Short mmCIF file of C-alpha atoms in Angstrom, two decimals:
data_model
loop_
_atom_site.label_atom_id
_atom_site.label_comp_id
_atom_site.label_asym_id
_atom_site.label_seq_id
_atom_site.Cartn_x
_atom_site.Cartn_y
_atom_site.Cartn_z
CA UNK A 673 6.54 -11.80 -8.46
CA UNK A 674 4.69 -14.44 -9.93
CA UNK A 675 4.35 -14.41 -13.36
CA UNK A 676 1.58 -13.03 -14.83
CA UNK A 677 -1.28 -14.91 -17.22
CA UNK A 678 -1.30 -12.75 -20.71
CA UNK A 679 -3.33 -12.58 -23.65
CA UNK A 680 -2.57 -10.42 -27.00
CA UNK A 681 -1.49 -6.78 -26.20
CA UNK A 682 -0.95 -3.50 -27.68
CA UNK A 683 1.85 -2.03 -30.17
CA UNK A 684 1.40 1.06 -28.09
CA UNK A 685 3.93 3.52 -29.79
CA UNK A 686 2.46 6.77 -28.04
CA UNK A 687 0.55 8.08 -25.03
CA UNK A 688 0.05 9.32 -21.48
CA UNK A 689 -1.54 8.19 -18.36
CA UNK A 690 -2.46 9.43 -14.58
CA UNK A 691 -2.95 8.08 -12.14
CA UNK A 692 -3.24 9.67 -8.31
CA UNK A 693 -1.35 7.57 -5.91
CA UNK A 694 -2.33 9.12 -1.72
CA UNK A 695 0.69 9.58 1.40
CA UNK A 696 0.13 6.71 4.09
CA UNK A 697 0.99 7.57 7.14
CA UNK A 698 2.48 4.41 9.36
CA UNK A 699 0.34 3.42 12.91
CA UNK A 700 3.63 1.30 13.40
CA UNK A 701 6.75 2.18 11.75
CA UNK A 702 8.69 0.77 9.73
CA UNK A 703 12.68 2.28 10.07
CA UNK A 704 15.48 -0.15 9.57
CA UNK A 705 15.72 -1.97 6.35
CA UNK A 706 17.99 -4.66 4.60
CA UNK A 707 18.87 -5.58 1.13
CA UNK A 708 16.60 -4.58 -1.38
CA UNK A 709 14.03 -2.35 0.44
CA UNK A 710 13.20 -5.42 2.19
CA UNK A 711 11.79 -4.53 5.82
CA UNK A 712 13.47 -5.35 9.12
CA UNK A 713 10.06 -5.19 11.04
CA UNK A 714 6.34 -5.69 9.48
CA UNK A 715 4.12 -1.94 9.60
CA UNK A 716 1.32 -0.89 9.73
CA UNK A 717 -0.91 2.60 7.87
CA UNK A 718 -3.56 4.20 6.82
CA UNK A 719 -3.52 5.53 3.28
CA UNK A 720 -4.83 9.21 3.42
CA UNK A 721 -7.29 10.84 1.75
CA UNK A 722 -6.21 14.49 1.04
CA UNK A 723 -2.92 13.67 1.11
CA UNK A 724 -1.75 12.64 -3.18
CA UNK A 725 0.75 12.63 -5.51
CA UNK A 726 -1.41 12.96 -8.94
CA UNK A 727 1.43 12.10 -11.67
CA UNK A 728 1.11 11.68 -15.59
CA UNK A 729 3.76 10.08 -17.37
CA UNK A 730 3.83 10.52 -20.93
CA UNK A 731 5.89 8.27 -23.39
CA UNK A 732 7.36 7.27 -26.69
CA UNK A 733 7.86 4.05 -27.83
CA UNK A 734 12.10 4.21 -29.40
CA UNK A 735 12.84 3.14 -32.23
CA UNK A 736 15.32 0.34 -30.57
CA UNK A 737 15.39 -0.74 -27.06
CA UNK A 738 18.39 0.76 -25.14
CA UNK A 739 19.48 3.21 -22.41
CA UNK A 740 16.87 5.34 -19.61
CA UNK A 741 16.01 8.38 -20.30
CA UNK A 742 13.03 10.23 -18.04
CA UNK A 743 12.81 13.79 -17.87
CA UNK A 744 10.36 14.96 -13.84
CA UNK A 745 8.84 18.01 -13.70
CA UNK A 746 7.48 18.93 -10.25
CA UNK A 747 5.07 21.21 -10.46
CA UNK A 748 5.97 22.31 -14.18
CA UNK A 749 9.21 22.88 -12.71
CA UNK A 750 12.33 19.94 -14.03
CA UNK A 751 13.80 18.64 -10.92
CA UNK A 752 16.79 17.26 -11.19
CA UNK A 753 16.64 15.14 -7.60
CA UNK A 754 14.07 13.61 -8.11
CA UNK A 755 14.93 12.89 -12.04
CA UNK A 756 18.91 10.88 -10.32
CA UNK A 757 15.97 9.41 -7.95
CA UNK A 758 14.27 7.83 -10.74
CA UNK A 759 16.56 6.47 -12.68
CA UNK A 760 18.12 4.14 -9.34
CA UNK A 761 15.06 2.94 -9.36
CA UNK A 762 15.25 2.07 -12.83
CA UNK A 763 18.87 0.76 -12.85
CA UNK A 764 17.48 -1.24 -10.15
CA UNK A 765 14.51 -2.85 -11.97
CA UNK A 766 15.58 -2.85 -15.45
CA UNK A 767 15.71 -6.66 -15.88
CA UNK A 768 12.19 -7.08 -13.67
CA UNK A 769 10.89 -4.31 -15.65
CA UNK A 770 11.68 -3.97 -19.09
CA UNK A 771 9.71 -1.44 -20.21
CA UNK A 772 11.31 1.27 -19.05
CA UNK A 773 14.62 0.80 -21.60
CA UNK A 774 11.56 0.78 -25.30
CA UNK A 775 10.74 4.20 -25.15
CA UNK A 776 11.28 7.55 -23.71
CA UNK A 777 8.73 9.04 -20.82
CA UNK A 778 7.89 12.46 -19.57
CA UNK A 779 6.49 12.99 -16.14
CA UNK A 780 4.59 15.80 -15.24
CA UNK A 781 3.89 14.89 -11.34
CA UNK A 782 1.43 17.36 -8.64
CA UNK A 783 1.90 16.47 -5.12
CA UNK A 784 -1.33 18.27 -2.98
CA UNK A 785 1.49 19.46 0.23
CA UNK A 786 5.14 20.17 1.20
CA UNK A 787 7.97 17.98 0.26
CA UNK A 788 10.19 16.74 2.33
CA UNK A 789 8.53 17.81 5.28
CA UNK A 790 7.82 14.53 6.22
CA UNK A 791 4.62 13.62 5.21
CA UNK A 792 5.84 10.47 2.62
CA UNK A 793 6.12 12.28 -0.43
CA UNK A 794 8.27 10.11 -1.34
CA UNK A 795 5.59 6.78 -1.19
CA UNK A 796 2.65 8.85 -3.10
CA UNK A 797 5.37 10.50 -5.51
CA UNK A 798 6.79 6.77 -6.46
CA UNK A 799 4.37 4.71 -6.06
CA UNK A 800 2.34 7.01 -8.73
CA UNK A 801 4.44 6.76 -10.76
CA UNK A 802 5.41 3.01 -10.84
CA UNK A 803 1.20 3.11 -11.29
CA UNK A 804 1.60 4.79 -14.15
CA UNK A 805 4.16 1.92 -15.35
CA UNK A 806 2.95 -1.13 -14.51
CA UNK A 807 -0.60 0.22 -16.75
CA UNK A 808 1.72 1.07 -19.55
CA UNK A 809 3.34 -3.13 -18.94
CA UNK A 810 -0.65 -4.12 -18.46
CA UNK A 811 -1.79 -2.94 -21.12
CA UNK A 812 1.08 -4.09 -23.68
CA UNK A 813 1.95 -7.59 -23.00
CA UNK A 814 -2.02 -7.11 -22.15
CA UNK A 815 -2.74 -8.17 -19.02
CA UNK A 816 -5.79 -8.15 -16.14
CA UNK A 817 -5.56 -4.41 -13.95
CA UNK A 818 -6.87 -7.38 -11.24
CA UNK A 819 -4.94 -8.75 -8.17
CA UNK A 820 -2.01 -9.15 -9.91
CA UNK A 821 -1.28 -5.77 -10.73
CA UNK A 822 -1.58 -3.61 -7.70
CA UNK A 823 0.84 -7.10 -5.86
CA UNK A 824 2.72 -6.45 -9.09
CA UNK A 825 2.93 -2.54 -8.35
CA UNK A 826 3.05 -3.14 -5.32
CA UNK A 827 6.24 -4.70 -5.68
CA UNK A 828 8.16 -2.58 -7.24
CA UNK A 829 6.92 0.66 -5.41
CA UNK A 830 8.47 -0.72 -3.00
CA UNK A 831 12.24 -0.96 -4.56
CA UNK A 832 11.77 2.95 -5.56
CA UNK A 833 11.24 3.56 -1.48
CA UNK A 834 9.86 0.66 1.05
CA UNK A 835 6.11 2.63 2.22
CA UNK A 836 5.70 3.50 -1.69
CA UNK A 837 4.83 0.06 -1.33
CA UNK A 838 1.87 1.00 1.03
CA UNK A 839 0.58 3.33 -0.95
CA UNK A 840 -0.99 1.26 -3.80
CA UNK A 841 -4.24 0.05 -1.45
CA UNK A 842 -6.28 2.47 0.88
CA UNK A 843 -7.59 2.01 4.02
CA UNK A 844 -5.54 0.38 6.22
CA UNK A 845 -2.02 -1.85 5.15
CA UNK A 846 0.13 -3.66 6.73
CA UNK A 847 3.68 -4.90 4.75
CA UNK A 848 5.47 -7.76 6.09
CA UNK A 849 5.82 -10.99 7.53
CA UNK A 850 4.11 -11.27 9.87
CA UNK A 851 2.98 -14.64 11.34
CA UNK A 852 -0.07 -12.74 12.68
CA UNK A 853 -1.67 -11.84 9.93
CA UNK A 854 -1.77 -13.91 6.62
CA UNK A 855 -0.26 -13.22 3.20
CA UNK A 856 1.77 -10.44 4.82
CA UNK A 857 5.46 -10.81 2.71
CA UNK A 858 8.75 -8.96 2.60
CA UNK A 859 8.47 -7.34 -1.03
CA UNK A 860 5.14 -6.01 -0.84
CA UNK A 861 1.73 -5.05 1.02
CA UNK A 862 -1.34 -5.61 1.31
CA UNK A 863 -4.74 -4.54 2.30
CA UNK A 864 -4.87 -5.19 5.92
CA UNK A 865 -6.77 -8.90 5.89
CA UNK A 866 -9.03 -8.46 8.67
CA UNK A 867 -12.11 -6.67 9.21
CA UNK A 868 -11.25 -3.36 11.04
CA UNK A 869 -14.34 -1.92 13.90
CA UNK A 870 -15.43 0.82 11.94
CA UNK A 871 -14.54 3.16 13.28
CA UNK A 872 -11.23 3.13 12.23
CA UNK A 873 -12.64 3.20 7.81
CA UNK A 874 -13.24 7.01 8.49
CA UNK A 875 -10.80 7.83 10.83
CA UNK A 876 -9.32 11.99 10.73
CA UNK A 877 -5.98 12.77 10.60
CA UNK A 878 -5.45 16.50 10.70
CA UNK A 879 -1.95 17.40 9.89
CA UNK A 880 -0.15 20.08 11.50
CA UNK A 881 2.54 21.99 9.54
CA UNK A 882 5.28 22.41 11.68
CA UNK A 883 8.17 23.15 9.15
CA UNK A 884 7.00 22.79 5.43
CA UNK A 885 11.47 22.84 4.95
CA UNK A 886 12.69 20.19 3.94
CA UNK A 887 14.30 17.52 6.26
CA UNK A 888 18.00 17.82 8.42
CA UNK A 889 17.99 14.58 7.37
CA UNK A 890 16.45 12.01 4.50
CA UNK A 891 14.69 8.84 5.85
CA UNK A 892 16.73 6.58 3.77
CA UNK A 893 19.63 8.02 5.57
CA UNK A 894 17.88 7.04 8.76
CA UNK A 895 17.09 3.41 7.95
CA UNK A 896 20.88 3.07 7.11
CA UNK A 897 21.81 4.07 10.43
CA UNK A 898 19.47 1.43 11.74
CA UNK A 899 22.41 -1.58 11.31
CA UNK A 900 24.19 0.02 13.99
CA UNK A 901 21.75 0.73 15.95
CA UNK A 902 22.88 -0.31 19.90
CA UNK A 903 19.02 -0.88 20.36
CA UNK A 904 17.42 -2.47 16.30
CA UNK A 905 16.84 -5.55 17.08
CA UNK A 906 14.60 -4.78 20.44
CA UNK A 907 12.79 -2.05 18.21
CA UNK A 908 12.69 -4.40 15.87
CA UNK A 909 10.69 -7.58 18.22
CA UNK A 910 8.47 -4.16 19.59
CA UNK A 911 7.35 -3.34 16.27
CA UNK A 912 6.24 -6.93 15.98
CA UNK A 913 4.73 -7.36 19.78
CA UNK A 914 2.97 -3.68 18.71
CA UNK A 915 1.41 -5.74 14.95
CA UNK A 916 -0.01 -8.89 16.93
CA UNK A 917 -1.44 -6.68 20.62
CA UNK A 918 -3.38 -3.62 17.79
CA UNK A 919 -4.70 -6.89 15.23
CA UNK A 920 -7.01 -7.69 18.38
CA UNK A 921 -7.64 -3.63 19.56
CA UNK A 922 -8.44 -2.54 15.63
CA UNK A 923 -11.70 -5.38 15.21
CA UNK A 924 -12.71 -4.04 18.84
CA UNK A 925 -12.37 -0.82 18.08
CA UNK A 926 -10.85 0.12 20.88
CA UNK A 927 -9.49 3.61 20.69
CA UNK A 928 -7.90 4.59 23.15
CA UNK A 929 -5.55 1.42 22.91
CA UNK A 930 -4.98 2.16 19.57
CA UNK A 931 -4.34 5.20 20.25
CA UNK A 932 -1.62 4.68 23.29
CA UNK A 933 -0.19 2.02 21.13
CA UNK A 934 0.25 4.62 17.84
CA UNK A 935 1.49 7.46 20.00
CA UNK A 936 4.20 4.98 21.85
CA UNK A 937 5.27 3.90 17.73
CA UNK A 938 6.11 7.27 17.69
CA UNK A 939 7.70 8.25 20.36
CA UNK A 940 9.80 5.96 20.12
CA UNK A 941 10.66 5.83 16.01
CA UNK A 942 12.44 9.85 17.40
CA UNK A 943 14.03 7.97 20.07
CA UNK A 944 15.78 5.57 17.84
CA UNK A 945 17.04 8.66 15.54
CA UNK A 946 18.12 10.38 18.37
CA UNK A 947 20.26 7.80 19.96
CA UNK A 948 21.67 6.77 16.79
CA UNK A 949 25.17 7.19 15.80
CA UNK A 950 25.71 10.00 15.29
CA UNK A 951 21.72 11.42 17.38
CA UNK A 952 19.79 13.37 15.06
CA UNK A 953 16.42 15.60 15.76
CA UNK A 954 13.30 16.08 13.34
CA UNK A 955 11.38 17.39 15.92
CA UNK A 956 10.38 21.57 16.55
CA UNK A 957 10.41 22.38 19.76
CA UNK A 958 6.65 23.00 18.18
CA UNK A 959 6.07 19.74 17.35
CA UNK A 960 7.17 19.13 22.28
CA UNK A 961 4.56 22.26 22.11
CA UNK A 962 1.06 20.06 20.18
CA UNK A 963 2.40 16.85 21.50
CA UNK A 964 1.44 17.97 25.06
CA UNK A 965 -1.25 20.09 24.13
CA UNK A 966 -2.93 16.88 22.52
CA UNK A 967 -2.16 15.73 25.92
CA UNK A 968 -3.31 18.72 28.31
CA UNK A 969 -6.57 18.70 26.09
CA UNK A 970 -7.64 14.46 26.41
CA UNK A 971 -6.72 14.35 30.38
CA UNK A 972 -9.06 17.47 30.61
CA UNK A 973 -11.97 16.01 28.18
CA UNK A 974 -11.74 12.95 28.47
CA UNK A 975 -11.65 13.03 23.78
CA UNK A 976 -10.37 9.74 22.03
CA UNK A 977 -7.58 11.75 20.35
CA UNK A 978 -3.78 10.49 19.72
CA UNK A 979 -0.60 11.85 17.62
CA UNK A 980 1.58 10.63 15.75
CA UNK A 981 4.25 11.68 13.87
CA UNK A 982 6.05 10.29 10.92
CA UNK A 983 9.54 11.04 10.66
CA UNK A 984 9.90 14.92 10.74
CA UNK A 985 8.63 17.39 12.48
CA UNK A 986 5.00 17.52 12.08
CA UNK A 987 1.98 15.75 14.83
CA UNK A 988 -0.09 13.22 13.06
CA UNK A 989 -3.41 14.40 14.47
CA UNK A 990 -5.83 11.25 14.69
CA UNK A 991 -9.41 11.23 16.18
CA UNK A 992 -12.99 9.29 15.77
CA UNK A 993 -15.13 11.02 12.97
CA UNK A 994 -17.57 11.37 15.01
CA UNK A 995 -15.44 14.04 17.87
CA UNK A 996 -14.88 15.86 14.47
CA UNK A 997 -16.37 19.21 15.31
CA UNK A 998 -14.76 19.51 18.25
CA UNK A 999 -10.87 18.79 17.97
CA UNK A 1000 -11.53 20.76 14.38
CA UNK A 1001 -12.28 23.82 17.14
CA UNK A 1002 -9.03 22.24 19.48
CA UNK A 1003 -6.75 21.99 16.44
CA UNK A 1004 -8.25 25.81 15.59
CA UNK A 1005 -7.82 27.10 18.91
CA UNK A 1006 -5.04 25.94 20.25
CA UNK A 1007 -3.10 24.17 18.25
CA UNK A 1008 -2.58 26.11 15.01
CA UNK A 1009 -0.42 28.45 16.45
CA UNK A 1010 3.27 26.15 16.20
CA UNK A 1011 1.91 25.28 12.59
CA UNK A 1012 4.56 27.85 10.21
CA UNK A 1013 1.98 30.64 9.20
CA UNK A 1014 -0.82 28.58 11.33
CA UNK A 1015 -1.29 26.08 8.28
CA UNK A 1016 -2.60 22.86 8.92
CA UNK A 1017 -4.07 19.77 6.50
CA UNK A 1018 -7.13 18.09 7.09
CA UNK A 1019 -7.45 15.06 5.81
CA UNK A 1020 -9.03 11.13 6.94
CA UNK A 1021 -8.51 7.33 5.90
CA UNK A 1022 -8.71 7.19 1.87
CA UNK A 1023 -10.00 4.68 -0.71
CA UNK A 1024 -6.84 4.34 -2.39
CA UNK A 1025 -5.18 5.16 -5.70
CA UNK A 1026 -7.05 6.76 -8.61
CA UNK A 1027 -6.61 5.73 -12.42
CA UNK A 1028 -7.45 9.34 -14.17
CA UNK A 1029 -7.03 8.03 -17.67
#
């Protein structure tokens, strides 16, 4: 990472910071990694508005730096599993982020959506934590919270959880080197560098909560299976090709071609899971039933509604804001019945993380 110019900082003995950080939904999927959370292919995402993590990091300075100490509460309940993930992350970055050895921490965190169900809770959760840590670093070392601050936050969020690096920014976000994306990088995400057609700035994403429980296989385990996947090389090339095609499509505002590629990416992601070794399936019967209903509705009405899937059973219904009324009526009438307890989340493209103080 580029060194940040510092001015006089502060000797902060105790305090707390609170950040809200969004989940994101990948349009071109990141699936497969190498080294220290480096992507095997570039990805593109929408950051969301209503699906987010709000985290407060309390800290007290140690008498002498050393060791790692953090307590974690998820919705007011101690979370040993999340604490373990954070300590794993801390051990990876202890040399590059020494401030974590100088304080005792307590993290209080809350998701606005079901945890571990395929709505990228690790992306919003880990990026919120990292934003708190980098804010503490910035205040103690005395550097500005500008572009380099967010790039540094994205860099460390990537190490915490790959797709978390995309949650550092709002709107459309790209991660991974690509010859047609200026300043794209494997080590951190960047705001999509081209001006998208206005239709994509207010795009809607209604998330059908087909299954609210934890997934049968974690995303981390799924990524590992790509190392010996028979179609890995073809998949990585296809992702680059799809991102190339999307550049002109997004500029032109062609929602039909946009939807075709996004749906293909979703189906390919789950096809890769089904022909992994060992194979596994994260879709549920109602996932497929809702997809079939979306296809039928689009054929019959010519309405530009499409879907994508993350690494889980839930379906993200994507559509322009101009069609919000009729599509939300369709969702309530035809798709809600496929959801657990008829629950779904009406979301839109969001503006990115928010610092609450």
